[in-house]
CSV table of C-alpha atoms and ligand atoms in Angstrom, one decimal:
chain,number,residue,atom,x,y,z
A,248,MET,CA,-74.1,-32.9,30.4
A,249,ALA,CA,-74.0,-33.0,26.6
A,250,PHE,CA,-73.3,-36.4,25.1
A,251,VAL,CA,-71.2,-36.2,21.9
A,252,THR,CA,-69.9,-39.1,19.9
A,253,ARG,CA,-68.1,-39.3,16.6
A,254,PHE,CA,-67.2,-41.6,13.7
A,255,ALA,CA,-63.7,-41.0,12.5
A,256,PRO,CA,-62.9,-43.1,9.4
A,257,SER,CA,-59.7,-42.9,7.5
A,258,PRO,CA,-60.8,-42.6,3.8
A,259,THR,CA,-58.3,-45.2,2.5
A,260,GLY,CA,-61.0,-47.5,1.1
A,261,PRO,CA,-64.6,-48.4,1.1
A,262,LEU,CA,-66.6,-48.8,4.3
A,263,HIS,CA,-67.2,-52.4,5.4
A,264,LEU,CA,-69.6,-54.0,7.9
A,265,GLY,CA,-67.2,-53.2,10.8
A,266,HIS,CA,-67.3,-49.5,10.1
A,267,ALA,CA,-71.0,-49.6,9.6
A,268,TYR,CA,-71.3,-51.2,13.1
A,269,SER,CA,-69.1,-48.5,14.6
A,270,ALA,CA,-70.9,-45.7,13.0
A,271,ILE,CA,-74.4,-47.0,13.8
A,272,LEU,CA,-73.4,-47.6,17.4
A,273,ALA,CA,-71.9,-44.1,17.9
A,274,HIS,CA,-74.9,-42.6,16.1
A,275,ASP,CA,-77.5,-44.6,18.1
A,276,MET,CA,-75.8,-43.9,21.4
A,277,ALA,CA,-75.8,-40.2,20.8
A,278,ARG,CA,-79.5,-40.2,19.7
A,279,ALA,CA,-80.6,-42.3,22.6
A,280,GLN,CA,-79.1,-39.6,24.9
A,281,GLY,CA,-80.4,-36.7,23.0
A,282,GLY,CA,-76.8,-35.9,22.1
A,283,ARG,CA,-74.8,-35.1,19.0
A,284,PHE,CA,-73.1,-37.4,16.5
A,285,LEU,CA,-70.1,-35.9,14.7
A,286,LEU,CA,-68.2,-37.0,11.6
A,287,ARG,CA,-64.4,-36.6,11.1
A,288,MET,CA,-62.4,-37.7,8.1
A,289,GLU,CA,-58.9,-38.8,9.3
A,290,ASP,CA,-57.3,-38.0,6.0
A,291,THR,CA,-53.8,-36.8,6.9
A,292,ASP,CA,-52.1,-39.7,5.2
A,293,LEU,CA,-52.0,-37.9,1.9
A,294,GLU,CA,-50.8,-40.9,-0.1
A,295,ARG,CA,-53.6,-43.3,0.9
A,296,CYS,CA,-56.6,-41.1,1.5
A,297,THR,CA,-58.6,-39.9,-1.5
A,298,PRO,CA,-61.5,-37.6,-1.9
A,299,ALA,CA,-63.3,-40.3,-3.8
A,300,HIS,CA,-63.1,-42.7,-0.8
A,301,ALA,CA,-64.3,-39.8,1.5
A,302,ALA,CA,-67.3,-39.1,-0.8
A,303,ALA,CA,-68.2,-42.8,-0.9
A,304,ILE,CA,-68.1,-43.0,2.9
A,305,LEU,CA,-70.5,-40.1,3.2
A,306,ASP,CA,-72.8,-41.7,0.7
A,307,ASP,CA,-72.8,-45.0,2.6
A,308,LEU,CA,-73.5,-43.3,5.9
A,309,ALA,CA,-76.4,-41.3,4.4
A,310,TRP,CA,-77.7,-44.5,2.9
A,311,LEU,CA,-77.6,-46.2,6.3
A,312,GLY,CA,-79.8,-43.4,7.5
A,313,LEU,CA,-77.2,-41.8,9.8
A,314,CYS,CA,-77.3,-38.1,9.9
A,315,TRP,CA,-74.4,-36.3,11.5
A,316,ASP,CA,-74.5,-32.9,13.2
A,317,GLY,CA,-72.6,-30.0,11.8
A,318,PRO,CA,-70.0,-30.0,9.1
A,319,VAL,CA,-67.6,-32.9,8.5
A,320,LEU,CA,-64.2,-32.2,10.0
A,321,HIS,CA,-61.4,-33.0,7.4
A,322,GLN,CA,-58.1,-33.4,9.3
A,323,SER,CA,-56.2,-32.5,6.2
A,324,GLN,CA,-57.5,-28.9,6.6
A,325,HIS,CA,-56.2,-28.6,10.2
A,326,ILE,CA,-52.5,-29.5,9.9
A,327,ALA,CA,-51.3,-26.1,11.4
A,328,ARG,CA,-53.5,-26.6,14.5
A,329,TYR,CA,-52.0,-30.1,15.0
A,330,ASN,CA,-48.5,-28.9,14.5
A,331,ALA,CA,-49.1,-26.1,17.1
A,332,ALA,CA,-49.7,-28.8,19.7
A,333,LEU,CA,-46.1,-30.0,19.3
A,334,ALA,CA,-44.7,-26.8,20.7
A,335,PRO,CA,-45.6,-27.3,24.4
A,336,LEU,CA,-44.4,-31.0,24.2
A,337,ALA,CA,-41.1,-29.8,22.6
A,338,ALA,CA,-40.7,-27.1,25.2
A,339,ALA,CA,-41.2,-29.7,28.0
A,340,GLY,CA,-38.3,-31.7,26.5
A,341,LEU,CA,-40.6,-34.6,25.5
A,342,LEU,CA,-39.8,-34.9,21.8
A,343,TYR,CA,-36.7,-36.1,19.9
A,344,PRO,CA,-35.9,-36.4,16.2
A,345,CYS,CA,-35.7,-39.8,14.7
A,346,GLY,CA,-34.3,-40.9,11.3
A,347,CYS,CA,-35.2,-44.6,11.7
A,348,THR,CA,-36.8,-46.6,8.9
A,349,ARG,CA,-39.9,-45.7,6.8
A,350,SER,CA,-41.8,-48.9,7.7
A,351,ASP,CA,-41.5,-48.1,11.3
A,352,ILE,CA,-43.1,-44.7,10.8
A,353,ARG,CA,-45.8,-46.2,8.6
A,354,ALA,CA,-46.8,-48.5,11.4
A,355,ALA,CA,-47.1,-45.5,13.7
A,356,LEU,CA,-49.1,-43.1,11.5
A,357,ALA,CA,-51.9,-45.5,10.5
A,358,ALA,CA,-54.4,-46.6,13.0
A,359,PRO,CA,-53.0,-49.9,14.3
A,360,GLN,CA,-54.1,-53.1,12.7
A,361,GLU,CA,-55.2,-56.1,14.8
A,362,GLY,CA,-52.8,-59.0,14.5
A,363,VAL,CA,-49.9,-56.9,13.4
A,364,ALA,CA,-47.7,-56.5,16.5
A,365,HIS,CA,-47.1,-52.8,17.1
A,366,ALA,CA,-43.3,-52.5,16.9
A,367,VAL,CA,-42.2,-50.8,20.1
A,368,TYR,CA,-39.5,-48.4,19.0
A,369,PRO,CA,-36.2,-49.5,20.6
A,370,GLY,CA,-35.2,-45.9,21.4
A,371,THR,CA,-32.2,-45.7,19.1
A,372,CYS,CA,-32.5,-41.9,18.6
A,373,ARG,CA,-33.7,-41.1,22.1
A,374,GLY,CA,-31.7,-38.3,23.6
A,375,ARG,CA,-31.0,-36.6,20.3
A,376,PRO,CA,-31.5,-32.9,20.8
A,377,LEU,CA,-34.4,-31.3,18.9
A,378,HIS,CA,-32.1,-28.9,17.1
A,379,SER,CA,-30.4,-31.8,15.4
A,380,ARG,CA,-33.6,-32.6,13.4
A,381,GLN,CA,-33.0,-33.2,9.7
A,382,PRO,CA,-35.7,-32.5,7.1
A,383,GLU,CA,-36.2,-36.2,6.8
A,384,ASP,CA,-36.5,-36.9,10.6
A,385,ALA,CA,-39.7,-37.8,12.4
A,386,LEU,CA,-40.4,-36.5,15.9
A,387,ARG,CA,-41.0,-39.1,18.6
A,388,LEU,CA,-42.4,-38.8,22.1
A,389,ASP,CA,-40.0,-39.7,24.9
A,390,LEU,CA,-42.5,-41.7,26.7
A,391,ALA,CA,-40.4,-42.4,29.8
A,392,ALA,CA,-39.8,-38.7,30.2
A,393,ALA,CA,-43.5,-37.9,29.8
A,394,LEU,CA,-44.5,-40.6,32.3
A,395,ARG,CA,-41.9,-39.3,34.8
A,396,GLY,CA,-43.6,-36.0,35.0
A,397,LEU,CA,-47.0,-37.5,35.9
A,398,ASP,CA,-48.0,-38.0,39.5
A,399,PRO,CA,-50.6,-39.4,39.9
A,400,MET,CA,-51.0,-41.1,36.5
A,401,PRO,CA,-54.0,-39.9,34.6
A,402,GLY,CA,-56.9,-42.2,34.1
A,403,PHE,CA,-59.9,-42.7,31.9
A,404,ALA,CA,-63.4,-44.2,32.1
A,405,GLU,CA,-64.3,-47.0,29.7
A,406,THR,CA,-67.8,-48.2,29.1
A,407,GLY,CA,-67.2,-50.9,26.4
A,408,PRO,CA,-68.1,-54.5,27.0
A,409,ALA,CA,-64.6,-55.9,27.3
A,410,HIS,CA,-62.8,-53.4,29.6
A,411,GLY,CA,-65.6,-51.5,31.3
A,412,GLY,CA,-64.6,-49.5,34.4
A,413,GLN,CA,-62.0,-46.9,35.5
A,414,HIS,CA,-58.5,-47.3,34.2
A,415,ARG,CA,-55.3,-45.6,35.2
A,416,ILE,CA,-52.2,-45.5,33.0
A,417,ASP,CA,-49.8,-48.3,33.9
A,418,PRO,CA,-46.3,-46.9,33.1
A,419,THR,CA,-44.7,-50.3,32.6
A,420,GLN,CA,-47.4,-51.5,30.3
A,421,ALA,CA,-47.3,-48.3,28.4
A,422,GLN,CA,-43.6,-48.7,27.8
A,423,THR,CA,-43.8,-52.3,26.7
A,424,THR,CA,-46.9,-52.0,24.5
A,425,ILE,CA,-46.7,-48.4,23.1
A,426,GLY,CA,-43.3,-47.0,23.6
A,427,ASP,CA,-41.9,-43.8,21.9
A,428,VAL,CA,-44.6,-43.3,19.3
A,429,VAL,CA,-44.1,-41.0,16.3
A,430,LEU,CA,-46.0,-37.7,16.8
A,431,SER,CA,-44.8,-35.9,13.7
A,432,ARG,CA,-44.1,-37.7,10.5
A,433,LYS,CA,-40.9,-38.0,8.7
A,434,GLY,CA,-40.2,-35.2,6.4
A,435,GLU,CA,-43.8,-34.1,6.2
A,436,ASP,CA,-44.4,-32.1,9.3
A,437,ILE,CA,-47.8,-33.6,9.8
A,438,VAL,CA,-48.7,-35.0,13.2
A,439,ALA,CA,-49.5,-38.7,13.2
A,440,TYR,CA,-52.7,-40.5,14.0
A,441,PHE,CA,-52.2,-40.8,17.8
A,442,LEU,CA,-51.9,-37.0,18.3
A,443,ALA,CA,-54.3,-35.7,15.6
A,444,SER,CA,-57.1,-38.0,16.6
A,445,ALA,CA,-56.8,-37.2,20.3
A,446,LEU,CA,-56.5,-33.5,19.6
A,447,ASP,CA,-59.7,-33.6,17.5
A,448,ASP,CA,-61.6,-35.5,20.2
A,449,ALA,CA,-60.9,-32.5,22.4
A,450,HIS,CA,-61.5,-29.9,19.6
A,451,GLN,CA,-64.8,-31.4,18.7
A,452,GLN,CA,-65.7,-31.7,22.4
A,453,ILE,CA,-66.4,-35.4,22.1
A,454,THR,CA,-67.6,-36.8,25.4
A,455,HIS,CA,-67.7,-40.5,24.3
A,456,VAL,CA,-65.2,-41.9,21.9
A,457,VAL,CA,-66.9,-44.9,20.4
A,458,ARG,CA,-64.5,-47.1,18.4
A,459,GLY,CA,-63.2,-50.6,17.8
A,460,GLU,CA,-61.7,-52.8,20.5
A,461,ASP,CA,-58.5,-52.9,18.4
A,462,LEU,CA,-57.7,-49.3,19.6
A,463,PHE,CA,-58.0,-50.0,23.3
A,464,ASP,CA,-54.3,-50.6,23.9
A,465,PHE,CA,-53.4,-47.3,22.4
A,466,THR,CA,-55.9,-45.3,24.5
A,467,PRO,CA,-53.4,-44.7,27.4
A,468,VAL,CA,-51.0,-42.7,25.2
A,469,GLN,CA,-53.8,-40.6,23.8
A,470,VAL,CA,-55.1,-40.0,27.4
A,471,MET,CA,-51.5,-39.0,28.4
A,472,LEU,CA,-51.1,-36.6,25.5
A,473,LEU,CA,-54.5,-34.9,26.3
A,474,HIS,CA,-53.4,-34.7,29.9
A,475,LEU,CA,-50.0,-33.2,29.1
A,476,LEU,CA,-51.7,-30.6,26.8
A,477,GLY,CA,-54.2,-29.7,29.5
A,478,LEU,CA,-57.1,-31.0,27.3
A,479,PRO,CA,-60.2,-32.8,28.5
A,480,VAL,CA,-60.1,-36.6,28.5
A,481,PRO,CA,-63.3,-38.2,27.1
A,482,THR,CA,-65.0,-41.4,28.2
A,483,TYR,CA,-64.1,-44.3,25.9
A,484,HIS,CA,-66.3,-47.0,24.6
A,485,HIS,CA,-64.4,-49.7,22.7
A,486,HIS,CA,-66.8,-52.0,21.0
A,487,ARG,CA,-66.5,-55.6,19.8
A,488,LEU,CA,-65.1,-56.1,16.3
A,489,ILE,CA,-67.1,-57.5,13.4
A,490,ARG,CA,-65.3,-60.5,12.0
A,491,ASP,CA,-65.4,-62.7,8.9
A,492,GLU,CA,-66.3,-66.4,9.1
A,493,ALA,CA,-62.6,-67.2,9.8
A,494,GLY,CA,-62.8,-64.9,12.8
A,495,LYS,CA,-60.5,-62.3,11.2
A,496,ARG,CA,-61.2,-58.6,11.8
A,497,LEU,CA,-62.5,-56.9,8.7
A,498,ALA,CA,-60.2,-54.4,7.1
A,499,LYS,CA,-60.8,-51.8,4.3
A,500,ARG,CA,-59.1,-54.0,1.8
A,501,ASP,CA,-61.7,-56.8,2.4
A,502,ASP,CA,-63.9,-55.6,-0.5
A,503,ALA,CA,-66.1,-58.7,-0.1
A,504,ARG,CA,-67.5,-57.0,3.1
A,505,ALA,CA,-67.8,-53.6,1.6
A,506,LEU,CA,-71.1,-51.9,2.2
A,507,ALA,CA,-71.2,-51.0,-1.4
A,508,LYS,CA,-71.3,-54.7,-2.4
A,509,PHE,CA,-74.3,-55.4,-0.1
A,510,ARG,CA,-76.0,-52.3,-1.4
A,511,ALA,CA,-75.5,-53.4,-5.0
A,512,GLU,CA,-77.0,-56.8,-4.1
A,513,GLY,CA,-80.2,-55.1,-2.8
A,514,ALA,CA,-79.6,-55.2,1.0
A,515,SER,CA,-81.5,-52.6,3.0
A,516,PRO,CA,-80.1,-50.5,5.9
A,517,GLN,CA,-82.1,-52.8,8.2
A,518,ASP,CA,-80.4,-55.8,6.7
A,519,ILE,CA,-77.0,-54.3,7.5
A,520,ARG,CA,-78.1,-53.6,11.1
A,521,ARG,CA,-79.1,-57.2,11.4
A,522,MET,CA,-75.9,-58.5,9.8
A,523,VAL,CA,-73.8,-56.7,12.5
A,524,GLY,CA,-76.1,-57.9,15.3
A,525,LEU,CA,-78.0,-54.6,16.0
B,219,LIG,N1,-59.3,-43.3,11.8
B,219,LIG,C1,-59.2,-44.6,12.6
B,219,LIG,C2,-59.6,-45.7,11.7
B,219,LIG,O1,-60.2,-45.5,10.6
B,219,LIG,C3,-60.1,-44.6,13.8
B,219,LIG,C4,-59.6,-43.6,14.8
B,219,LIG,C5,-60.4,-43.6,16.1
B,219,LIG,O2,-61.6,-44.0,16.1
B,219,LIG,O3,-59.9,-43.1,17.1
B,219,LIG,O4,-59.3,-46.8,12.0
């Protein structure tokens, strides 16, 4: 079977050592299997993602010696395809409009940050009919309704170091850790991270999703969405996170760890591999 991995950065800032680790790992896993390594810019957050960041990311990856197969997929060019995936979910009665606060929506549209508790939506708007959607409303998944229709619960295989093995969605855990996620953003009609990313894993025929451990808890909802839409569920590999001296996960805003800084100081791609323990 083909072995296809991907690196899917959100171009909201410079790549740091953590991204380098993720990209190198996905690349090397694919190459070791004679497979393909694809690149995807998760750039649907039009306020925070910029073409300059995307260009800098490509430059850093090329410098690291990583070559990707085929053209880069830019999510911002596929909005209609993502929105089309909402129709079957709406027809199944699994979506409802929600006019709750902006910060709530923000938390849902970005990839979740470690250490920031994901606010499980309390369900204030659940039960609102779809036709009551106002231009400013988001669309949320009625998770309980989605879970009710699943028997048996879908599962997924994980090959990462911390959670390796077969997993099955645990409905109680899904409701207490994930809840009714936003699938389409407030006022913008752009599907949010959870859905767009899962849809593209299927679209790009990714067989192995290689990404940070911080996204592990959100995998069940993506698996469930793929299952509901009749799309293939990949194998997941959640890798360890690269941390700073204080043990904190690196984030794009940590410019001190930006690859660009190490490059400017004369580091080689091999130095970067060593720094991240490869
Ligand atoms: N775009 C996400 C990020 O940069 C990663 C999404 C994923 O790997 O599934 O954090």
